[in-house]
Tab-separated table of C-alpha atoms in Angstrom:
chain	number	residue	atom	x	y	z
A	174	UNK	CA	58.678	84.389	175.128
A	175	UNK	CA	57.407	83.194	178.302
A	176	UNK	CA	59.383	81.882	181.262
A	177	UNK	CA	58.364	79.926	184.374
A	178	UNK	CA	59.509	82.175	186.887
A	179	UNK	CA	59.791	79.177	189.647
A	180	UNK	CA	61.687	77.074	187.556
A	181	UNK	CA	64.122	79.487	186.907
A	182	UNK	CA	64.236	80.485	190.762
A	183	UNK	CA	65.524	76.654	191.721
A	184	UNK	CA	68.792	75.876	192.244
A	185	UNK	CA	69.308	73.103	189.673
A	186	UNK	CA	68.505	75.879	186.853
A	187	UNK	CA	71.724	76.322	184.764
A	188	UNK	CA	74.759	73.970	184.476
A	189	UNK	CA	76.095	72.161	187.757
A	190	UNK	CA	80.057	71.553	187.777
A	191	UNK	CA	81.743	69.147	190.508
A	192	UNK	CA	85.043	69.076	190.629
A	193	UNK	CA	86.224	65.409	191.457
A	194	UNK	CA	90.089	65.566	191.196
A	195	UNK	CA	92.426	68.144	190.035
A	196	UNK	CA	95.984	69.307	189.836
A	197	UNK	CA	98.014	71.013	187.150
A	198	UNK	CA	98.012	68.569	184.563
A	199	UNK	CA	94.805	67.393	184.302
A	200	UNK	CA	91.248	67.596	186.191
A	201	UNK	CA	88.011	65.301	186.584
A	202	UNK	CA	85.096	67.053	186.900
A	203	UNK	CA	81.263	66.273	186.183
A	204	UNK	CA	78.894	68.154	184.446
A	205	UNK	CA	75.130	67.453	185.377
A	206	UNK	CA	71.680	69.881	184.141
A	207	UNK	CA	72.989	70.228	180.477
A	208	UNK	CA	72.164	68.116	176.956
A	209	UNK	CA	73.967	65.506	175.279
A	210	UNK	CA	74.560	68.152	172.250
A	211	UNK	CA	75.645	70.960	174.678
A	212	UNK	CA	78.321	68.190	177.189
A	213	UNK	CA	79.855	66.689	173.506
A	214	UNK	CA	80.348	70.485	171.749
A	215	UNK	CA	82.157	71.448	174.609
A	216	UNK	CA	84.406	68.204	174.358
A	217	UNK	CA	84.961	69.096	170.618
A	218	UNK	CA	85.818	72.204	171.304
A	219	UNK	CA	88.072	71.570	173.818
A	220	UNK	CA	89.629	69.133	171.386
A	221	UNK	CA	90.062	71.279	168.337
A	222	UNK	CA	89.523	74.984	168.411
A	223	UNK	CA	91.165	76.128	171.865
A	224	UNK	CA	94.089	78.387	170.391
A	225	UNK	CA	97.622	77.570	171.705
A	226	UNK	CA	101.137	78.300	170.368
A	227	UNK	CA	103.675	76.039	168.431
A	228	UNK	CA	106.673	75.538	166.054
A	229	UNK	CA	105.247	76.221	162.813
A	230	UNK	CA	108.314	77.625	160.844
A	231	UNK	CA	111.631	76.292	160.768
A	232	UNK	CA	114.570	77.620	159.051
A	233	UNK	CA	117.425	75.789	158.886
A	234	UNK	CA	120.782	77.226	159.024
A	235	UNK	CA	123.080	73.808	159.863
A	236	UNK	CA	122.260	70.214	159.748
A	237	UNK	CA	124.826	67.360	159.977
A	238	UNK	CA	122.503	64.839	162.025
A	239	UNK	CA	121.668	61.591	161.054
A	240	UNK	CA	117.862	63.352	161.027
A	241	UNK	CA	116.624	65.138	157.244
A	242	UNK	CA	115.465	68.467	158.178
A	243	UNK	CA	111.592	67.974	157.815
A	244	UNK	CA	111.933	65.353	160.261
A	245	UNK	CA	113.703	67.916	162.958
A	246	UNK	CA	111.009	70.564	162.244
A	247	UNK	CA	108.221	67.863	163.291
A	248	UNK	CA	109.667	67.029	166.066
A	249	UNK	CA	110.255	71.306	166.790
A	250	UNK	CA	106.673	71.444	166.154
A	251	UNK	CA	105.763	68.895	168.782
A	252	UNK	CA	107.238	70.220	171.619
A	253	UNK	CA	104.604	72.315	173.648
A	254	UNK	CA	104.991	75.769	174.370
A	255	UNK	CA	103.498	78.320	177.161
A	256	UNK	CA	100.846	79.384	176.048
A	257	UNK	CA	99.167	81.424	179.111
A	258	UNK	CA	97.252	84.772	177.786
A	259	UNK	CA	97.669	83.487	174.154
A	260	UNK	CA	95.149	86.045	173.153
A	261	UNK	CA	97.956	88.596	173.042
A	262	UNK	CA	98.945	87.118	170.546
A	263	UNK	CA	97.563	87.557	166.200
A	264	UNK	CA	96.529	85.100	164.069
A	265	UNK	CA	99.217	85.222	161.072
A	266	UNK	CA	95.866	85.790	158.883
A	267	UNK	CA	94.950	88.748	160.913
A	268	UNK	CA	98.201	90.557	160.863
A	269	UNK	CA	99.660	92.914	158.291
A	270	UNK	CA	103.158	91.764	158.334
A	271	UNK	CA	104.206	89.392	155.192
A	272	UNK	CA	105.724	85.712	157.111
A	273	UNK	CA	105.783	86.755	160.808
A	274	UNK	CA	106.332	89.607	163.055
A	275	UNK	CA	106.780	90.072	167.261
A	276	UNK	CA	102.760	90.613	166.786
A	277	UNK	CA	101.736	87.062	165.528
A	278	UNK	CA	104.677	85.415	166.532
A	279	UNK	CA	107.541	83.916	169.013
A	280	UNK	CA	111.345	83.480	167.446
A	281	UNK	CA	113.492	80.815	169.068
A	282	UNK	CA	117.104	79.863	168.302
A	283	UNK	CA	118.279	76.350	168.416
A	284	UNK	CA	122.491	75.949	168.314
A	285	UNK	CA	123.678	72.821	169.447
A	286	UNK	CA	127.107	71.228	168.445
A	287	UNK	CA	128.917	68.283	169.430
A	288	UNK	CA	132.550	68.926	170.473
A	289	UNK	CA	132.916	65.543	172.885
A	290	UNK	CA	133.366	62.123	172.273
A	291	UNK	CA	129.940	60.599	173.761
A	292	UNK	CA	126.762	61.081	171.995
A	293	UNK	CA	124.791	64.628	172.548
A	294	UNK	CA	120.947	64.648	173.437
A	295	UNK	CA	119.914	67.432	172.519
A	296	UNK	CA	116.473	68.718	174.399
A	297	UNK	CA	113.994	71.512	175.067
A	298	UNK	CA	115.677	73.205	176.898
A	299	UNK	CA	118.222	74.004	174.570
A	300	UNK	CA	115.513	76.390	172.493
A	301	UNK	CA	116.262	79.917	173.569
A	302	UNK	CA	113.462	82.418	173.299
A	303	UNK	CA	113.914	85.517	171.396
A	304	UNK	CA	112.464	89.217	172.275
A	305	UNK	CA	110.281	90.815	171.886
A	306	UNK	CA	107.286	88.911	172.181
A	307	UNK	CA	103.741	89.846	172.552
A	308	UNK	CA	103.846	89.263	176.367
A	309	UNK	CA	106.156	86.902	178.937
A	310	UNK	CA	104.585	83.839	179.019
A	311	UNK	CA	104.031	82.636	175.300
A	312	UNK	CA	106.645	80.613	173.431
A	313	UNK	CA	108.344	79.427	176.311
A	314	UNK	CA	109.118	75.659	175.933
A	315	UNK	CA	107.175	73.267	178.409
A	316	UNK	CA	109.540	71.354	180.980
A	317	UNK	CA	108.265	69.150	183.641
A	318	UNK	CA	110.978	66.914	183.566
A	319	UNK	CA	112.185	66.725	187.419
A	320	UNK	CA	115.971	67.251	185.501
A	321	UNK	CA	114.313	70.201	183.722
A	322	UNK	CA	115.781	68.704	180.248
A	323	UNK	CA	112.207	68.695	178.488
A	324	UNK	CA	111.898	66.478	175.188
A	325	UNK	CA	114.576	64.754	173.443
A	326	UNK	CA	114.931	66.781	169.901
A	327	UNK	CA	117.539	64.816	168.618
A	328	UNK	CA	121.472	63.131	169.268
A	329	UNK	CA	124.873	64.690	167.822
A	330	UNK	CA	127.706	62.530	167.514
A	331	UNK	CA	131.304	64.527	167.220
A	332	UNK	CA	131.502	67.012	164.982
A	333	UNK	CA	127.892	67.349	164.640
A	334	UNK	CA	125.985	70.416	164.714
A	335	UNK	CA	122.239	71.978	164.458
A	336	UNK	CA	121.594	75.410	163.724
A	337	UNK	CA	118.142	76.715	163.764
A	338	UNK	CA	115.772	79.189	163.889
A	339	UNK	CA	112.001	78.580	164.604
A	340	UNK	CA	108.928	80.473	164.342
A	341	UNK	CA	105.864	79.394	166.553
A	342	UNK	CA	102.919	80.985	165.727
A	343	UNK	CA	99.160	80.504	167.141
A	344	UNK	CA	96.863	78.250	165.828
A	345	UNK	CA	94.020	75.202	166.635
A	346	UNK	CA	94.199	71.891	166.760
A	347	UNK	CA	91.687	71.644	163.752
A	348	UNK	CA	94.969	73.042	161.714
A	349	UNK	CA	97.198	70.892	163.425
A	350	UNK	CA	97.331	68.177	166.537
A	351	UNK	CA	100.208	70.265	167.242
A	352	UNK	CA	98.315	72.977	168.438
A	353	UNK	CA	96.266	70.791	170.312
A	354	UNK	CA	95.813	71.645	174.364
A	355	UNK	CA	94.908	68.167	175.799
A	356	UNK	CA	96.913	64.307	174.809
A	357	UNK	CA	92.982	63.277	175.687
A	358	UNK	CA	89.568	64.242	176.866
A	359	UNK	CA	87.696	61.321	178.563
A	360	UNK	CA	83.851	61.263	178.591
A	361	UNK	CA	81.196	59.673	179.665
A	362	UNK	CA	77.564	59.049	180.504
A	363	UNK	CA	75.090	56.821	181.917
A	364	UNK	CA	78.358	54.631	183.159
A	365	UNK	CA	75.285	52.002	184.332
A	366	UNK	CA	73.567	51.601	180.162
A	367	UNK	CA	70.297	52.244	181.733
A	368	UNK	CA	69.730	54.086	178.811
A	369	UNK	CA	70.622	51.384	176.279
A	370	UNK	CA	72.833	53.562	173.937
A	371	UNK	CA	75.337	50.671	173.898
A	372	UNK	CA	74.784	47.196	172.713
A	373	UNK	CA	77.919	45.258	174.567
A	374	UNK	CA	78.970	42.639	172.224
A	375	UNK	CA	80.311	39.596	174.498
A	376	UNK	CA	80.462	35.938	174.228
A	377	UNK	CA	79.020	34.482	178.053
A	378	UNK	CA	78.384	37.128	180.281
A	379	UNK	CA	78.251	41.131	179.569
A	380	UNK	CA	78.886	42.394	183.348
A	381	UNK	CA	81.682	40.418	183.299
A	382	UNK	CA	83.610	40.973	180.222
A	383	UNK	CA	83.080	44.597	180.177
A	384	UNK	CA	83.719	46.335	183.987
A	385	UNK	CA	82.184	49.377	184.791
A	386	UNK	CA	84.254	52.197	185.035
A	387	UNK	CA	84.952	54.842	188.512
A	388	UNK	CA	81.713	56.425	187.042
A	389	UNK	CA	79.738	54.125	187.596
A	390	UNK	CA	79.536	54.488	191.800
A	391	UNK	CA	78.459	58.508	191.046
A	392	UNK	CA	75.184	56.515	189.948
A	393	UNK	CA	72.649	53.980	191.344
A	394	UNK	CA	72.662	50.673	189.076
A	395	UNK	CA	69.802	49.356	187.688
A	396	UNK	CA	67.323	47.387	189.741
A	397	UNK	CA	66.395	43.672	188.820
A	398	UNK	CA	63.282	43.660	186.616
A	399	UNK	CA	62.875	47.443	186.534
A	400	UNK	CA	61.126	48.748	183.578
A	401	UNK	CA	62.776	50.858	180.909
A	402	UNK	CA	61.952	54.275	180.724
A	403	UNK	CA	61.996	55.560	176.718
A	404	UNK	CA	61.553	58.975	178.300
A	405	UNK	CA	64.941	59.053	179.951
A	406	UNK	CA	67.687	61.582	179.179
A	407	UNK	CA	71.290	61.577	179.936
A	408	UNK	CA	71.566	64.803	182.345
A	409	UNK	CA	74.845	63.826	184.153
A	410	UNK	CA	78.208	63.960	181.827
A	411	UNK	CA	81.854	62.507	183.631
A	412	UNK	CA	84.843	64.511	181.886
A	413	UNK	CA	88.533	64.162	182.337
A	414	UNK	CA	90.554	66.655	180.380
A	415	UNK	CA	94.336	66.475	180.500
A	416	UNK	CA	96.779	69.048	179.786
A	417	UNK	CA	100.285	68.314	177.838
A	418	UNK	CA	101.392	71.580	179.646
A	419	UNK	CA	100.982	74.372	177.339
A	420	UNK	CA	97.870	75.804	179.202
A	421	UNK	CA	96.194	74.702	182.479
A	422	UNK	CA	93.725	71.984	182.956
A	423	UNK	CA	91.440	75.447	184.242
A	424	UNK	CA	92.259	77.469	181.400
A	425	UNK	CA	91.806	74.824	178.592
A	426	UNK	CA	88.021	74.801	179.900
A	427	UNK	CA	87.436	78.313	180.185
A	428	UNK	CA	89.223	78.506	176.576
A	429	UNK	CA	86.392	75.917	175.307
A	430	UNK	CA	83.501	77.846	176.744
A	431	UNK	CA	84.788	81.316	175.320
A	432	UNK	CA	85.051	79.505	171.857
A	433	UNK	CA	81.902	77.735	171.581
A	434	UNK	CA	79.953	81.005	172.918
A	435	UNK	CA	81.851	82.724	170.739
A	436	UNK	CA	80.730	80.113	167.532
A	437	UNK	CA	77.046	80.197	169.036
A	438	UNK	CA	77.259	84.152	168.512
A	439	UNK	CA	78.209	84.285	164.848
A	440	UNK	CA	75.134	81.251	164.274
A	441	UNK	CA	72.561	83.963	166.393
A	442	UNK	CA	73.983	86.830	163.888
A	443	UNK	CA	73.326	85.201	160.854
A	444	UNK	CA	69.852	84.176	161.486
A	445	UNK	CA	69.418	87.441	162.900
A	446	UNK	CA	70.558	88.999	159.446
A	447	UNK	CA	73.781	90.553	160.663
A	448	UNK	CA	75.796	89.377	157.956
A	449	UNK	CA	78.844	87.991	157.532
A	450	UNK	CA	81.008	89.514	160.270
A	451	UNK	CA	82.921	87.623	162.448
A	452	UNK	CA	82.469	88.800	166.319
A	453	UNK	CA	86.024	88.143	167.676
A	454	UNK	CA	88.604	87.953	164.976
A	455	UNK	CA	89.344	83.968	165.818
A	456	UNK	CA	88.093	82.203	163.008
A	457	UNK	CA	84.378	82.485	162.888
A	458	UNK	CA	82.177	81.175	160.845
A	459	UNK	CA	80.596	84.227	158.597
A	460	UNK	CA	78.657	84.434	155.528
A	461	UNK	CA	81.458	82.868	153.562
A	462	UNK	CA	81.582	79.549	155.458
A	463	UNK	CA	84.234	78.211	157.126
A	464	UNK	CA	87.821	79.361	156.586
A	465	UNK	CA	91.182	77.474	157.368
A	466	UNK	CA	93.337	79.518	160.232
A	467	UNK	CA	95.878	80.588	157.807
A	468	UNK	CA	92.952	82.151	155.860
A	469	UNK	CA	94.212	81.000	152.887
A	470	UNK	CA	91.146	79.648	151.681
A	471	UNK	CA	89.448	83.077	150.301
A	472	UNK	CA	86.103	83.696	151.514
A	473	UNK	CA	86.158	79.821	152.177
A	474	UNK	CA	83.507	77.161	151.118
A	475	UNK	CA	80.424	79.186	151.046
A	476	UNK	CA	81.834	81.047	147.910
A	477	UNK	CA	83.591	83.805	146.528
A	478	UNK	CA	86.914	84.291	144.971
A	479	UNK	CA	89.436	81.994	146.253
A	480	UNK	CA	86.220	79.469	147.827
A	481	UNK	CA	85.020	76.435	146.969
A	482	UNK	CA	81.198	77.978	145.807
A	483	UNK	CA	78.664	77.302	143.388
A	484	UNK	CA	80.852	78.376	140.306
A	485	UNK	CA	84.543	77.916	141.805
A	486	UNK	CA	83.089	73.841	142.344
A	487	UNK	CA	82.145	73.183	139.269
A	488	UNK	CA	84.696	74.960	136.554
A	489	UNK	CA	88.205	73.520	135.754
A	490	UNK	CA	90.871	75.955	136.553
A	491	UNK	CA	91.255	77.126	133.256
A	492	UNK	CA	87.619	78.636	133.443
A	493	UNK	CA	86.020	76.922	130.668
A	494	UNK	CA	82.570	76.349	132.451
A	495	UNK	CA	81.059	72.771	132.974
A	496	UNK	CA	82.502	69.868	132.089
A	497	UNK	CA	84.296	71.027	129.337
A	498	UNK	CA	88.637	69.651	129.529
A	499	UNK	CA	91.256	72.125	129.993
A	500	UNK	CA	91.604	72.394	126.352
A	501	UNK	CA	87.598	73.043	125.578
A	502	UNK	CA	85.059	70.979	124.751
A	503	UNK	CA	85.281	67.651	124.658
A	504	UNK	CA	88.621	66.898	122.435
A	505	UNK	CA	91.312	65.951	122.712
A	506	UNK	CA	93.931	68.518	122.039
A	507	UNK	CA	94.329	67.615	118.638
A	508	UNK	CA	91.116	68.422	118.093
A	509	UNK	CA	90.110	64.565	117.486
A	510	UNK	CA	90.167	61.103	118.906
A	511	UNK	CA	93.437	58.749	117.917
A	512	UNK	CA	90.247	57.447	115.334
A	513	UNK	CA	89.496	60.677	113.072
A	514	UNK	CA	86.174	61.101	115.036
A	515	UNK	CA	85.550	64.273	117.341
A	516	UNK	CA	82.987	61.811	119.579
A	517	UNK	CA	82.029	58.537	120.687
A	518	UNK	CA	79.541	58.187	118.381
């Protein structure tokens, strides 16, 4: 393959990052000498596949709340938890141990009781972590709260009480929102429409009913009567990616760019003829297509015992082949129709 050596010598060669705002929460940040395809699969992958711990077991020991017990382990499974150097940490499907183990997972104890005549909160805070764990960081609940409280879980009257033991395990937010890293991911491009990819729907005037956003100054606006250019590419991409604590703003992007090189990797092996082996461990995408992150799905859609493949998609699960009923052929399971015939005829 040939490469022009003085276009690869120039300083806009390769992605260009600005950082525009940041803090621990959240940062805004452009991205300019990329695609449209490369600036949106990093977005997605921030969204979805970034791997972070939650709640995902709860077993319940006590529960005299007003609140049913699947409605106290959603709420567990909400609140966000540390998850710095989550990599330490297994995937449940990559682990030998049968439920969960100090290897895939982070205990935490939840005892609250209401002794007192006014009403309980109980909060966040109130989940104690358990040891060991695969390092110091993970399964720690998130509290920003200036009273250091953290979310509300749920109120005890007198006499109340919770008793509970949790299991938070690592995941993606593909499995779960609740494994998700960011509450949102703005983006943007071509703030200005130069490039017509919108078609504002409005009732007198356009620039009026729909205001440009803070992008829009990073760009010059269209002159009157210029011409449009059907050549034009978006090359400048406005992010904003907040955190909801779990990992830093920094981290959730680093994260995404691990993943999706990681994804790119396993597409290059394939076509290279490298089979089905997944690179990292994290949930690639092999030879047997894509697999849920509990692995419970086999050797997943592309086939194979347990998939969804060419013969598992089009049997009954009583094997009979075709369209055949669970009883064979095309009966009933008397044998006939409620009219003596074995058909429609």
């Amino acid at each position: 393959m040939d490469y022009d050596a003085m276009a690869m010598d120039t300083e806009d060669a390769g992605p260009h990052v600005t950082i525009r705002e940041a803090d621990s929460s959240h940062v805004d940040f452009t991205l300019a000498n990329v695609d449209l395809a490369f600036a949106n699969s990093l977005r997605r992958t921030i969204l979805a596949e970034v791997p972070t711990m939650a709640i995902d077991l709860v077993e319940v020991e006590a529960n005299t709340s007003v609140l049913a017990d699947e409605f106290i382990a959603h709420r567990l499974g909400l609140i966000p938890l540390n998850s710095k150097n989550v990599d330490d940490v297994l995937y449940f499907r990559d682990c030998d141990c049968d439920q969960y183990c100090e290897n895939c997972s982070v205990t935490l104890t939840l005892h609250a009781r209401c002794t007192g005549d006014e009403i309980m909160k109980v909060y966040a805070r109130d989940l104690v972590v358990g040891e060991p764990r695969p390092n110091e960081w993970v399964g720690t609940p998130v509290i920003t709260d200036p009273e250091g409280l953290g979310s509300v879980i749920c109120k005890l009257r007198k006499g109340q009480e919770m008793r509970m033991k949790c299991i938070a395990k690592k995941g993606i937010a593909k499995e779960h929102s609740k494994w998700a890293p960011t509450s949102a991911v703005g983006f943007e491009y071509d703030p200005h429409n130069k490039l017509r990819h919108l078609d504002y729907w409005y009732e007198e005037d356009a620039a009026k009913e729909w205001p440009k956003s803070k992008n829009a100054e990073w760009e010059d606006p269209p002159q009157e009567g210029e011409p449009f250019d059907y050549d034009a590419i978006p090359k400048t991409f406005y992010l904003e990616v907040e955190s909801v604590g779990n990992l830093e703003p920094d981290s959730i992007i680093q994260q995404g760019i691990k993943v999706l090189q990681q994804k790119l990797a396993a597409v290059i092996q394939e076509l290279a003829g490298g089979g089905g082996a997944d690179p990292n461990g994290d949930g690639g995408y092999g030879a047997g297509g894509m697999r849920s992150p509990d692995g419970g799905m086999g050797n997943g859609v592309g086939g194979g015992e347990g998939g969804y493949g060419m013969e598992g998609g089009y049997t009954t699960p009583f094997g009979n082949g075709g369209a055949g009923s669970a009883w064979g052929g095309g009966t009933t399971p008397y044998g006939a129709t409620p009219y003596g015939q074995n058909g429609w005829s």
